[in-house]
Short mmCIF file of C-alpha atoms in Angstrom, two decimals:
data_model
loop_
_atom_site.label_atom_id
_atom_site.label_comp_id
_atom_site.label_asym_id
_atom_site.label_seq_id
_atom_site.Cartn_x
_atom_site.Cartn_y
_atom_site.Cartn_z
CA MET J 1 0.01 0.02 0.08
CA GLU J 2 1.15 3.49 -0.63
CA ARG J 3 2.41 5.49 2.29
CA LEU J 4 0.32 8.38 4.00
CA THR J 5 1.29 10.65 6.78
CA VAL J 6 -1.08 12.45 8.82
CA ILE J 7 0.60 15.17 10.90
CA LYS J 8 -1.23 16.95 13.63
CA VAL J 9 0.63 20.27 14.81
CA GLY J 10 -0.67 22.25 17.78
CA GLY J 11 -1.29 25.78 18.34
CA ALA J 12 2.17 26.65 19.91
CA LEU J 13 3.90 25.80 16.68
CA VAL J 14 1.44 27.16 14.22
CA GLU J 15 1.77 30.54 16.00
CA HIS J 16 5.59 30.92 15.82
CA ALA J 17 6.57 31.82 12.23
CA ALA J 18 10.07 30.30 12.53
CA LEU J 19 9.13 27.11 14.13
CA LEU J 20 6.27 26.83 11.60
CA ASP J 21 8.49 27.49 8.53
CA ALA J 22 11.02 24.83 9.75
CA LEU J 23 8.17 22.30 10.24
CA LEU J 24 6.45 23.02 6.97
CA ASN J 25 9.85 22.56 5.27
CA ASP J 26 10.34 19.19 6.93
CA PHE J 27 6.69 18.26 5.99
CA ALA J 28 7.39 19.07 2.36
CA ARG J 29 10.14 16.98 2.21
CA LEU J 30 8.27 13.85 3.54
CA GLU J 31 7.73 11.14 0.94
CA GLY J 32 4.43 9.71 -0.08
CA LYS J 33 0.97 11.16 0.39
CA LYS J 34 0.36 13.63 3.36
CA ILE J 35 -2.27 15.50 5.45
CA LEU J 36 -1.58 18.22 7.75
CA VAL J 37 -4.08 19.07 10.69
CA HIS J 38 -3.54 22.12 12.63
CA GLY J 39 -4.65 23.93 15.79
CA GLY J 40 -4.77 27.66 16.48
CA GLY J 41 -6.16 28.01 19.91
CA ARG J 42 -3.57 30.55 21.13
CA THR J 43 -4.23 32.96 18.17
CA ALA J 44 -7.94 32.52 18.71
CA THR J 45 -7.57 33.49 22.37
CA ALA J 46 -5.45 36.42 21.36
CA ILE J 47 -8.04 37.79 18.73
CA ALA J 48 -10.77 37.03 20.98
CA ALA J 49 -9.19 39.21 23.66
CA GLU J 50 -8.73 42.10 21.02
CA LEU J 51 -12.40 41.84 20.29
CA GLY J 52 -13.23 41.94 23.83
CA ILE J 53 -14.37 38.35 24.02
CA GLU J 54 -13.09 36.28 26.98
CA SER J 55 -12.08 32.78 26.47
CA GLN J 56 -13.51 30.26 28.92
CA MET J 57 -11.72 26.76 29.18
CA VAL J 58 -13.22 23.75 31.02
CA ASN J 59 -11.20 20.66 31.38
CA GLY J 60 -8.77 22.16 28.86
CA ARG J 61 -11.50 22.52 26.43
CA ARG J 62 -12.87 25.96 24.97
CA VAL J 63 -16.47 26.84 25.68
CA THR J 64 -17.70 28.15 22.28
CA ASP J 65 -20.63 30.52 22.35
CA GLU J 66 -21.78 32.36 19.10
CA ALA J 67 -19.24 35.01 19.43
CA MET J 68 -16.32 32.58 20.07
CA LEU J 69 -17.48 30.47 17.01
CA ARG J 70 -17.07 33.52 14.90
CA VAL J 71 -13.58 33.99 16.14
CA VAL J 72 -12.47 30.23 15.72
CA THR J 73 -14.07 30.30 12.29
CA MET J 74 -11.97 33.36 11.40
CA VAL J 75 -8.82 32.17 13.01
CA TYR J 76 -8.72 28.43 12.35
CA GLY J 77 -10.82 28.46 8.96
CA GLY J 78 -9.11 31.81 7.80
CA LEU J 79 -6.00 33.09 9.22
CA VAL J 80 -4.18 30.08 10.26
CA ASN J 81 -5.46 27.62 7.49
CA LYS J 82 -5.03 29.99 4.45
CA ASN J 83 -1.53 31.12 5.62
CA VAL J 84 -0.36 27.45 5.85
CA VAL J 85 -1.91 26.69 2.41
CA ALA J 86 -0.04 29.59 0.86
CA ARG J 87 3.29 28.69 2.66
CA LEU J 88 2.95 25.06 1.41
CA GLN J 89 2.16 26.16 -2.04
CA ALA J 90 5.32 28.23 -2.01
CA LEU J 91 7.18 25.05 -1.08
CA GLY J 92 5.75 23.27 -4.04
CA LEU J 93 2.97 21.20 -2.38
CA ASP J 94 -0.51 21.54 -3.84
CA ALA J 95 -2.14 22.40 -0.52
CA ILE J 96 -5.84 22.65 -0.10
CA GLY J 97 -7.45 23.98 3.02
CA LEU J 98 -10.39 22.16 4.38
CA THR J 99 -12.70 22.22 7.49
CA GLY J 100 -14.96 19.34 8.00
CA ALA J 101 -17.62 21.05 6.29
CA ASP J 102 -15.73 21.35 2.98
CA LEU J 103 -16.92 18.44 0.82
CA ASN J 104 -18.34 17.17 3.89
CA VAL J 105 -15.25 15.35 4.61
CA ILE J 106 -15.50 15.07 8.34
CA ARG J 107 -18.91 14.84 10.05
CA SER J 108 -19.67 15.55 13.73
CA ASP J 109 -22.47 16.07 16.17
CA LYS J 110 -23.00 19.06 18.33
CA ARG J 111 -21.76 17.82 21.83
CA PRO J 112 -24.56 17.05 24.12
CA VAL J 113 -24.93 19.24 27.14
CA LYS J 114 -24.25 17.32 30.35
CA GLU J 115 -22.31 18.89 33.29
CA VAL J 116 -20.94 21.40 30.93
CA ASP J 117 -22.52 23.26 28.11
CA TYR J 118 -19.45 23.56 25.76
CA GLY J 119 -21.65 25.46 23.19
CA PHE J 120 -20.93 24.95 19.44
CA VAL J 121 -18.40 22.17 19.81
CA GLY J 122 -18.51 19.07 17.61
CA ASP J 123 -17.82 15.41 18.34
CA VAL J 124 -16.32 13.84 15.33
CA LYS J 125 -18.32 10.99 13.85
CA ALA J 126 -16.53 10.07 10.68
CA ALA J 127 -14.31 10.98 8.01
CA ASP J 128 -15.07 10.45 4.33
CA ALA J 129 -12.05 8.17 3.02
CA HIS J 130 -13.37 8.34 -0.56
CA LYS J 131 -13.15 12.01 -0.62
CA PHE J 132 -9.70 12.21 0.94
CA ALA J 133 -8.56 9.53 -1.64
CA GLN J 134 -9.86 11.64 -4.58
CA LEU J 135 -7.98 14.73 -3.33
CA LEU J 136 -4.85 12.77 -2.67
CA ASP J 137 -5.13 11.18 -6.07
CA MET J 138 -5.22 14.75 -7.65
CA GLY J 139 -1.97 15.24 -5.79
CA ALA J 140 -3.36 17.54 -3.35
CA VAL J 141 -2.20 17.99 0.13
CA PRO J 142 -5.18 18.49 2.61
CA VAL J 143 -4.57 20.92 5.27
CA ILE J 144 -7.39 20.64 8.05
CA ALA J 145 -8.66 23.35 10.25
CA PRO J 146 -10.32 22.15 13.49
CA LEU J 147 -13.86 23.05 12.56
CA THR J 148 -16.63 20.69 11.41
CA HIS J 149 -20.39 21.20 10.82
CA ASP J 150 -23.69 19.81 12.00
CA GLY J 151 -25.21 19.17 8.63
CA ARG J 152 -27.90 21.85 9.22
CA GLY J 153 -25.69 24.91 8.44
CA HIS J 154 -23.93 25.55 11.70
CA LEU J 155 -20.25 25.24 12.12
CA LEU J 156 -18.71 23.54 15.22
CA ASN J 157 -15.46 24.04 16.91
CA THR J 158 -13.77 20.57 16.83
CA ASN J 159 -10.64 19.04 18.52
CA ALA J 160 -7.77 18.68 16.12
CA ASP J 161 -6.27 15.59 17.71
CA THR J 162 -9.47 13.65 17.34
CA MET J 163 -9.93 14.88 13.76
CA ALA J 164 -6.49 13.64 12.99
CA ALA J 165 -6.96 10.28 14.40
CA THR J 166 -10.42 10.05 12.65
CA VAL J 167 -8.79 10.82 9.30
CA ALA J 168 -5.89 8.57 9.85
CA THR J 169 -8.22 5.65 10.83
CA ALA J 170 -10.58 6.12 8.01
CA LEU J 171 -7.78 6.01 5.49
CA ALA J 172 -6.01 3.03 7.07
CA PRO J 173 -7.73 0.45 4.78
CA HIS J 174 -6.35 2.29 1.79
CA TYR J 175 -2.87 3.47 2.79
CA ASP J 176 -0.04 2.62 4.98
CA VAL J 177 -0.80 5.45 7.62
CA THR J 178 1.52 6.89 9.79
CA LEU J 179 -0.22 9.42 12.39
CA THR J 180 2.33 11.87 13.79
CA TYR J 181 1.45 14.22 16.75
CA CYS J 182 3.97 17.10 17.17
CA PHE J 183 4.18 18.62 20.50
CA GLU J 184 6.65 20.59 22.60
CA LYS J 185 8.74 17.50 23.84
CA ALA J 186 11.04 15.06 22.07
CA GLY J 187 8.64 12.22 22.49
CA VAL J 188 7.42 10.19 25.44
CA LEU J 189 10.14 10.59 28.20
CA LEU J 190 11.51 8.39 30.87
CA ASP J 191 12.57 11.53 32.59
CA ALA J 192 10.09 14.54 31.82
CA ASP J 193 13.15 17.06 32.20
CA ASP J 194 15.43 15.25 29.80
CA ASP J 195 14.72 15.24 26.15
CA ARG J 196 17.44 12.58 25.74
CA SER J 197 15.44 10.19 27.65
CA VAL J 198 12.91 9.43 24.77
CA LEU J 199 11.35 6.09 24.70
CA PRO J 200 11.76 5.04 20.98
CA VAL J 201 8.90 2.37 20.84
CA ILE J 202 6.11 1.75 23.09
CA THR J 203 3.81 -1.31 22.76
CA GLU J 204 0.57 -1.75 24.86
CA ALA J 205 2.33 -4.08 27.16
CA ASP J 206 5.19 -1.51 27.73
CA PHE J 207 2.54 1.25 28.27
CA LYS J 208 0.89 -0.74 31.13
CA ALA J 209 4.11 -1.53 32.64
CA HIS J 210 5.32 2.12 32.48
CA VAL J 211 1.98 3.40 33.91
CA ALA J 212 2.13 0.83 36.76
CA ALA J 213 5.78 1.90 37.38
CA GLY J 214 4.77 5.66 37.25
CA VAL J 215 7.15 6.51 34.39
CA ILE J 216 4.08 7.49 32.33
CA SER J 217 1.55 9.78 33.99
CA GLY J 218 -0.82 12.68 33.73
CA GLY J 219 -1.77 14.06 30.24
CA MET J 220 0.43 11.51 28.40
CA ILE J 221 -1.75 8.62 29.46
CA PRO J 222 -4.92 9.57 27.41
CA LYS J 223 -2.48 10.67 24.49
CA ILE J 224 -1.07 7.07 24.43
CA GLU J 225 -4.39 5.44 25.01
CA ASN J 226 -5.72 7.42 21.91
CA ALA J 227 -2.68 6.35 19.88
CA LEU J 228 -3.02 2.64 20.76
CA ASP J 229 -6.69 2.96 19.78
CA ALA J 230 -5.72 4.30 16.30
CA VAL J 231 -3.21 1.44 15.97
CA LYS J 232 -5.87 -1.15 16.85
CA LYS J 233 -8.12 0.49 14.18
CA GLY J 234 -5.51 -0.25 11.46
CA VAL J 235 -3.29 2.80 11.65
CA LYS J 236 0.37 1.39 10.98
CA LYS J 237 1.95 3.50 13.66
CA VAL J 238 1.53 6.53 15.78
CA ILE J 239 4.44 8.95 16.45
CA ILE J 240 4.45 11.32 19.22
CA THR J 241 7.50 13.69 18.78
CA SER J 242 8.64 17.30 18.46
CA ALA J 243 8.33 19.55 15.39
CA ALA J 244 12.05 19.62 15.07
CA ASN J 245 12.13 15.80 14.49
CA LEU J 246 9.10 14.66 12.40
CA THR J 247 10.54 11.20 11.92
CA GLY J 248 11.93 10.60 15.33
CA GLY J 249 10.36 10.64 18.77
CA THR J 250 8.35 7.72 20.12
CA THR J 251 6.53 5.20 17.99
CA ILE J 252 3.50 3.62 19.49
CA GLN J 253 2.56 0.24 17.96
CA SER J 254 0.40 -2.74 18.97
CA MET Y 1 -21.55 21.20 -23.69
CA GLU Y 2 -22.56 20.89 -20.00
CA ARG Y 3 -23.93 24.04 -18.51
CA LEU Y 4 -21.93 25.79 -15.88
CA THR Y 5 -23.12 28.92 -13.83
CA VAL Y 6 -20.55 31.08 -12.05
CA ILE Y 7 -22.39 33.44 -9.56
CA LYS Y 8 -20.58 36.39 -8.09
CA VAL Y 9 -22.38 37.71 -4.88
CA GLY Y 10 -21.31 41.07 -3.19
CA GLY Y 11 -20.79 41.89 0.26
CA ALA Y 12 -24.31 43.44 0.95
CA LEU Y 13 -25.97 40.16 0.34
CA VAL Y 14 -23.45 37.89 2.10
CA GLU Y 15 -23.91 39.93 5.08
CA HIS Y 16 -27.69 39.85 5.51
CA ALA Y 17 -28.73 36.41 6.83
CA ALA Y 18 -32.12 36.36 5.32
CA LEU Y 19 -31.19 37.71 1.83
CA LEU Y 20 -28.13 35.18 1.82
CA ASP Y 21 -30.36 32.30 2.76
CA ALA Y 22 -32.76 33.18 0.00
CA LEU Y 23 -29.95 33.43 -2.55
CA LEU Y 24 -28.35 30.29 -1.58
CA ASN Y 25 -31.77 28.47 -1.80
CA ASP Y 26 -32.20 29.69 -5.50
CA PHE Y 27 -28.46 28.89 -6.14
CA ALA Y 28 -28.96 25.34 -4.85
CA ARG Y 29 -31.94 24.82 -7.24
CA LEU Y 30 -30.16 25.91 -10.26
CA GLU Y 31 -29.46 23.15 -12.70
CA GLY Y 32 -26.13 22.03 -13.99
CA LYS Y 33 -22.60 22.65 -12.50
CA LYS Y 34 -22.08 25.86 -10.49
CA ILE Y 35 -19.50 28.09 -8.75
CA LEU Y 36 -20.12 30.82 -6.24
CA VAL Y 37 -17.78 33.70 -5.82
CA HIS Y 38 -18.31 35.88 -2.76
CA GLY Y 39 -17.26 39.24 -1.37
CA GLY Y 40 -17.34 40.25 2.27
CA GLY Y 41 -15.99 43.93 2.46
CA ARG Y 42 -18.59 45.17 4.88
CA THR Y 43 -17.84 42.62 7.43
CA ALA Y 44 -14.14 43.06 7.12
CA THR Y 45 -14.70 46.78 7.66
CA ALA Y 46 -16.83 46.01 10.78
CA ILE Y 47 -14.30 43.47 12.06
CA ALA Y 48 -11.38 45.71 11.36
CA ALA Y 49 -13.03 48.68 13.39
CA GLU Y 50 -13.75 46.27 16.17
CA LEU Y 51 -9.98 45.58 16.20
CA GLY Y 52 -9.11 49.25 16.04
CA ILE Y 53 -7.92 49.05 12.36
CA GLU Y 54 -9.12 51.81 10.14
CA SER Y 55 -10.37 50.97 6.55
CA GLN Y 56 -8.84 53.08 3.77
CA MET Y 57 -10.32 52.99 0.35
CA VAL Y 58 -8.94 54.53 -2.68
CA ASN Y 59 -10.97 54.51 -5.97
CA GLY Y 60 -13.41 52.19 -4.38
CA ARG Y 61 -10.56 49.64 -3.58
CA ARG Y 62 -9.28 48.62 -0.07
CA VAL Y 63 -5.83 49.44 0.77
CA THR Y 64 -4.49 46.34 2.44
CA ASP Y 65 -1.54 46.54 4.77
CA GLU Y 66 -0.46 43.58 6.93
CA ALA Y 67 -2.98 44.25 9.55
CA MET Y 68 -5.85 44.57 7.14
CA LEU Y 69 -4.58 41.38 5.27
CA ARG Y 70 -4.93 39.54 8.57
CA VAL Y 71 -8.58 40.82 8.84
CA VAL Y 72 -9.57 39.95 5.17
CA THR Y 73 -8.12 36.52 5.47
CA MET Y 74 -9.95 35.95 8.57
CA VAL Y 75 -13.27 37.31 7.16
CA TYR Y 76 -13.24 36.37 3.54
CA GLY Y 77 -11.29 33.04 3.89
CA GLY Y 78 -12.87 31.95 7.36
CA LEU Y 79 -15.91 33.59 8.53
CA VAL Y 80 -17.91 34.30 5.19
CA ASN Y 81 -16.54 31.30 3.26
CA LYS Y 82 -17.08 28.68 5.85
CA ASN Y 83 -20.49 29.74 6.88
CA VAL Y 84 -21.59 29.69 3.16
CA VAL Y 85 -20.01 26.23 2.64
CA ALA Y 86 -21.84 24.95 5.71
CA ARG Y 87 -25.22 26.41 4.56
CA LEU Y 88 -24.78 25.17 1.12
CA GLN Y 89 -24.02 21.55 2.63
CA ALA Y 90 -27.16 21.85 4.64
CA LEU Y 91 -29.05 22.49 1.27
CA GLY Y 92 -27.47 19.30 -0.11
CA LEU Y 93 -24.76 20.87 -2.27
CA ASP Y 94 -21.28 19.40 -1.83
CA ALA Y 95 -19.63 22.84 -1.50
CA ILE Y 96 -15.87 23.29 -0.93
CA GLY Y 97 -14.43 26.54 0.05
CA LEU Y 98 -11.46 27.86 -1.85
CA THR Y 99 -9.07 30.80 -2.05
CA GLY Y 100 -6.84 31.15 -5.09
CA ALA Y 101 -4.05 29.63 -2.93
CA ASP Y 102 -6.03 26.40 -2.41
CA LEU Y 103 -4.88 23.93 -5.04
CA ASN Y 104 -3.33 26.96 -6.56
CA VAL Y 105 -6.63 27.56 -8.51
CA ILE Y 106 -6.36 31.28 -9.10
CA ARG Y 107 -2.83 32.84 -9.46
CA SER Y 108 -2.18 36.58 -9.28
CA ASP Y 109 0.64 39.09 -8.92
CA LYS Y 110 1.02 41.48 -6.19
CA ARG Y 111 -0.34 44.87 -7.65
CA PRO Y 112 2.72 47.23 -8.56
CA VAL Y 113 2.97 50.36 -6.67
CA LYS Y 114 2.02 53.39 -8.96
CA GLU Y 115 0.43 56.48 -7.88
CA VAL Y 116 -1.28 54.41 -5.03
CA ASP Y 117 0.31 51.69 -2.96
CA TYR Y 118 -2.62 49.29 -2.42
CA GLY Y 119 -0.33 47.04 -0.36
CA PHE Y 120 -1.17 43.20 -0.31
CA VAL Y 121 -3.63 43.27 -3.28
CA GLY Y 122 -3.49 40.78 -6.10
CA ASP Y 123 -4.08 41.31 -9.84
CA VAL Y 124 -5.51 38.01 -11.17
CA LYS Y 125 -3.47 36.31 -13.79
CA ALA Y 126 -5.23 33.05 -14.52
CA ALA Y 127 -7.49 30.26 -13.08
CA ASP Y 128 -6.67 26.71 -13.48
CA ALA Y 129 -9.47 25.25 -15.60
CA HIS Y 130 -8.30 21.64 -15.10
CA LYS Y 131 -8.43 21.79 -11.37
CA PHE Y 132 -11.82 23.32 -11.46
CA ALA Y 133 -13.01 20.55 -13.89
CA GLN Y 134 -11.88 17.98 -11.50
CA LEU Y 135 -13.56 19.40 -8.67
CA LEU Y 136 -16.68 19.81 -10.58
CA ASP Y 137 -16.53 16.32 -11.92
CA MET Y 138 -16.32 15.15 -8.18
CA GLY Y 139 -19.77 16.75 -7.85
CA ALA Y 140 -18.18 19.62 -5.73
CA VAL Y 141 -19.46 23.11 -5.83
CA PRO Y 142 -16.51 25.61 -5.32
CA VAL Y 143 -17.27 28.59 -3.09
CA ILE Y 144 -14.59 30.92 -3.78
CA ALA Y 145 -13.33 33.73 -1.30
CA PRO Y 146 -11.56 36.85 -2.80
CA LEU Y 147 -8.03 36.06 -1.82
CA THR Y 148 -5.14 34.88 -3.83
CA HIS Y 149 -1.38 34.14 -3.23
CA ASP Y 150 1.77 35.45 -4.78
CA GLY Y 151 3.39 31.95 -4.95
CA ARG Y 152 5.95 32.88 -2.35
CA GLY Y 153 3.86 32.21 0.70
CA HIS Y 154 1.96 35.53 0.84
CA LEU Y 155 -1.80 35.91 0.70
CA LEU Y 156 -3.21 38.90 -1.37
CA ASN Y 157 -6.71 40.58 -1.20
CA THR Y 158 -8.24 40.16 -4.48
CA ASN Y 159 -11.20 41.70 -6.45
CA ALA Y 160 -14.00 39.09 -6.47
CA ASP Y 161 -15.56 40.44 -9.79
CA THR Y 162 -12.37 39.90 -11.57
CA MET Y 163 -11.88 36.41 -10.04
CA ALA Y 164 -15.55 35.43 -11.13
CA ALA Y 165 -14.79 36.65 -14.66
CA THR Y 166 -11.55 34.92 -14.82
CA VAL Y 167 -13.01 31.56 -13.69
CA ALA Y 168 -15.76 31.89 -16.14
CA THR Y 169 -13.49 32.65 -18.97
CA ALA Y 170 -10.97 29.86 -18.18
CA LEU Y 171 -13.89 27.52 -18.08
CA ALA Y 172 -15.69 28.68 -21.24
CA PRO Y 173 -13.75 26.29 -23.54
CA HIS Y 174 -15.12 23.26 -21.48
CA TYR Y 175 -18.62 24.31 -20.49
CA ASP Y 176 -21.64 26.42 -21.76
CA VAL Y 177 -20.75 29.20 -19.10
CA THR Y 178 -23.24 31.68 -17.72
CA LEU Y 179 -21.62 34.39 -15.50
CA THR Y 180 -24.01 36.21 -13.27
CA TYR Y 181 -23.29 39.33 -11.09
CA CYS Y 182 -25.76 39.83 -8.22
CA PHE Y 183 -26.16 43.34 -7.09
CA GLU Y 184 -28.66 45.48 -5.48
CA LYS Y 185 -30.66 46.60 -8.51
CA ALA Y 186 -32.85 44.51 -10.72
CA GLY Y 187 -30.37 44.60 -13.80
CA VAL Y 188 -29.33 47.44 -16.11
CA LEU Y 189 -32.07 49.98 -15.81
CA LEU Y 190 -33.36 52.61 -18.34
CA ASP Y 191 -34.47 54.66 -15.36
CA ALA Y 192 -32.12 54.07 -12.35
CA ASP Y 193 -35.04 54.74 -9.99
CA ASP Y 194 -37.49 52.10 -11.52
CA ASP Y 195 -36.59 48.47 -11.23
CA ARG Y 196 -39.31 47.79 -13.85
CA SER Y 197 -37.24 49.44 -16.47
CA VAL Y 198 -34.73 46.73 -16.81
CA LEU Y 199 -33.18 46.22 -20.20
CA PRO Y 200 -33.57 42.36 -20.72
CA VAL Y 201 -30.76 42.23 -23.31
CA ILE Y 202 -27.75 44.31 -24.25
CA THR Y 203 -25.44 43.81 -27.17
CA GLU Y 204 -22.15 45.59 -27.67
CA ALA Y 205 -24.13 47.81 -30.31
CA ASP Y 206 -26.87 48.50 -27.81
CA PHE Y 207 -24.43 49.35 -25.17
CA LYS Y 208 -22.56 51.96 -27.25
CA ALA Y 209 -25.92 53.67 -28.28
CA HIS Y 210 -27.16 53.56 -24.54
CA VAL Y 211 -23.77 55.26 -23.46
CA ALA Y 212 -23.95 57.82 -26.29
CA ALA Y 213 -27.55 58.55 -25.32
CA GLY Y 214 -26.69 58.86 -21.52
CA VAL Y 215 -28.93 55.97 -20.66
CA ILE Y 216 -25.95 54.05 -19.33
CA SER Y 217 -23.48 55.86 -17.21
CA GLY Y 218 -21.12 56.02 -14.16
CA GLY Y 219 -20.12 52.65 -12.58
CA MET Y 220 -22.37 50.56 -14.79
CA ILE Y 221 -19.91 51.28 -17.91
CA PRO Y 222 -16.95 49.39 -16.69
CA LYS Y 223 -19.42 46.57 -15.28
CA ILE Y 224 -20.76 46.12 -18.85
CA GLU Y 225 -17.44 46.51 -20.61
CA ASN Y 226 -16.15 43.65 -18.33
CA ALA Y 227 -19.15 41.73 -19.18
CA LEU Y 228 -18.73 42.26 -22.87
CA ASP Y 229 -15.10 41.31 -22.57
CA ALA Y 230 -15.94 37.93 -20.92
CA VAL Y 231 -18.50 37.31 -23.71
CA LYS Y 232 -15.71 38.05 -26.35
CA LYS Y 233 -13.62 35.46 -24.55
CA GLY Y 234 -16.07 32.81 -24.85
CA VAL Y 235 -18.44 33.06 -21.89
CA LYS Y 236 -21.87 32.34 -23.30
CA LYS Y 237 -23.65 34.90 -21.49
CA VAL Y 238 -23.19 37.38 -18.68
CA ILE Y 239 -26.21 38.30 -16.54
CA ILE Y 240 -26.43 41.45 -14.32
CA THR Y 241 -29.37 41.08 -11.95
CA SER Y 242 -30.49 41.12 -8.39
CA ALA Y 243 -30.09 38.28 -5.94
CA ALA Y 244 -33.82 37.96 -5.79
CA ASN Y 245 -33.97 36.92 -9.42
CA LEU Y 246 -30.88 35.02 -10.33
CA THR Y 247 -32.19 33.92 -13.88
CA GLY Y 248 -33.54 37.21 -14.71
CA GLY Y 249 -32.10 40.65 -15.01
CA THR Y 250 -30.02 41.92 -17.93
CA THR Y 251 -28.26 39.51 -20.26
CA ILE Y 252 -25.15 40.86 -21.93
CA GLN Y 253 -24.25 38.97 -25.18
CA SER Y 254 -22.17 39.77 -28.16
#
C-alpha cells in the first residue's frame, strides 16, 4: 500500500513563524502522500481578547458560544489555514485548506449538554475516506482546520487531535498510515526534564508496565491510549514527537 | 457542452442572513454545475473597526496593509466562506471553500505600486481550468473567497468580480458558461429609480448607443465593458441581476 502521513501540529507551533516554517519545510520533504491537521487556539484566544471576548476553558477545552464560534471560524478556517496553505504552495505542495464542512469530509454532532455546556463544539463521527482519496489522487495535500459542521448549516469548533485520528483511521484500509502528533517535547520521556530520555518504541504491554511503574503519567496517558486505539483500528504506527524531529520521537505500535 | 453557472455575490448580500439564505436556496436549485464567488467587504470593515484598524479605500478599492490582510484573510477565507459552505452543505450541495491559494486554482501578482500603494492586493493572472473541472467532476461546488497568493507564501486581497470573470473565462472552452453578477438593482435600468425599467438584453451595439444617449453611465459602464469582454472570451452570457432573481435581469451578449 502507498504511504500516507497524517501530521497534527498544535497551536504553539502554528503561531511561531520560524518554528512553523521549519516544520512546513520538513513536512514538504516527507515522502508519500500527506495530510496536515492544525490547531490555532492561542491565536484564537488573542484575537478574541482583542475583540473583547473572554476565552472560557473547562477541562482544557474551549467553551464556544456564538461570538467565540465566529472567532475560531475566522482564526482556524481563515487566518491559520490559508497562511499554511499559501506557505505550502510556495514550497511546491499542492495544498488545499479544508474544514470538515468542505466536501463534507469530516462529520460531527454538536456535543450534548451534560455537566458542562461547551456550546458549538463538535464530536467527530466519521471522515470520508473516498473524498480524501480523491483529493490525494489529484496530488493535493489537505490542510485541515479544527472546524466541522452539524449538517444543518452550523459550524462547530472541533478537537484537532480527534480529527487527525479519525482521518488516519478512515484512511487506514487504503494506505500505509503513519499518524504523527507534534508537541513541545521530543517524545514520550522516561525523565520529563530530559529530552534525551525518549522512549523510541512503546507497545501496549510497555505502556501498561510504564503506567504501573509511574514512568508515564498525567496527560500523556490519554494521549497514548488514543494512539493505541488508532493502531488497533489499523493505523500502522503513531508517532509522538517534537516538530524539530518529525520522523523521530516515540513510536506507538501494537 | 454541459452547463456551468458562475455566480458572484457581493458583500451586501453575503452579510444579511435572510437575503443570503434566499440566494443560497435559489443557487442550490440551479441546474447544471455551479461555482459561487463571494465578497465580504462590509464585514471586513466592521471586524477591522472592532480591532481598531481603520479601513482606507482609494478609488473604491481597499488599501491592504499587513494588519488589514489578516482581517480579510479571517473574514473572507474563514467567517464568510466557511459559513456559506456549511449552509450549502445543509442544502444538499457538496460545497468546497477555496481561495486562489487552495490547489493554486487562481494565480495573481501583487499589484505594482504606482500612484497608489494598495499594499497586499493581487491582480488576477489566470485560473486553473483543469483543477476546477476535476472538482466539478467530483460533484463539488466551489465557493470562492476573494483572496489569492503570490506563490511565495503571501496571501493577497483580490477583487471578487475579476476572480469570477477569470474563472468563467477559463472554463468557457469546457462548459456552456453563464456568469451572473448579483447586485442591489434588478439589472441594467433605463431609469435608475425604476426596477421595472430593466433592459432584458444588451449587445455591444446597444451598449454603445445607450452610453451615447446617456442612458448607461457611471459605474455601470466598466461593469458592462467587463461583461462584454468575458463574452468575447467565450463566456456564453453574462447576467447582471438582483439576488432575488438569479435567472432574470439583464443579459449581456455579443
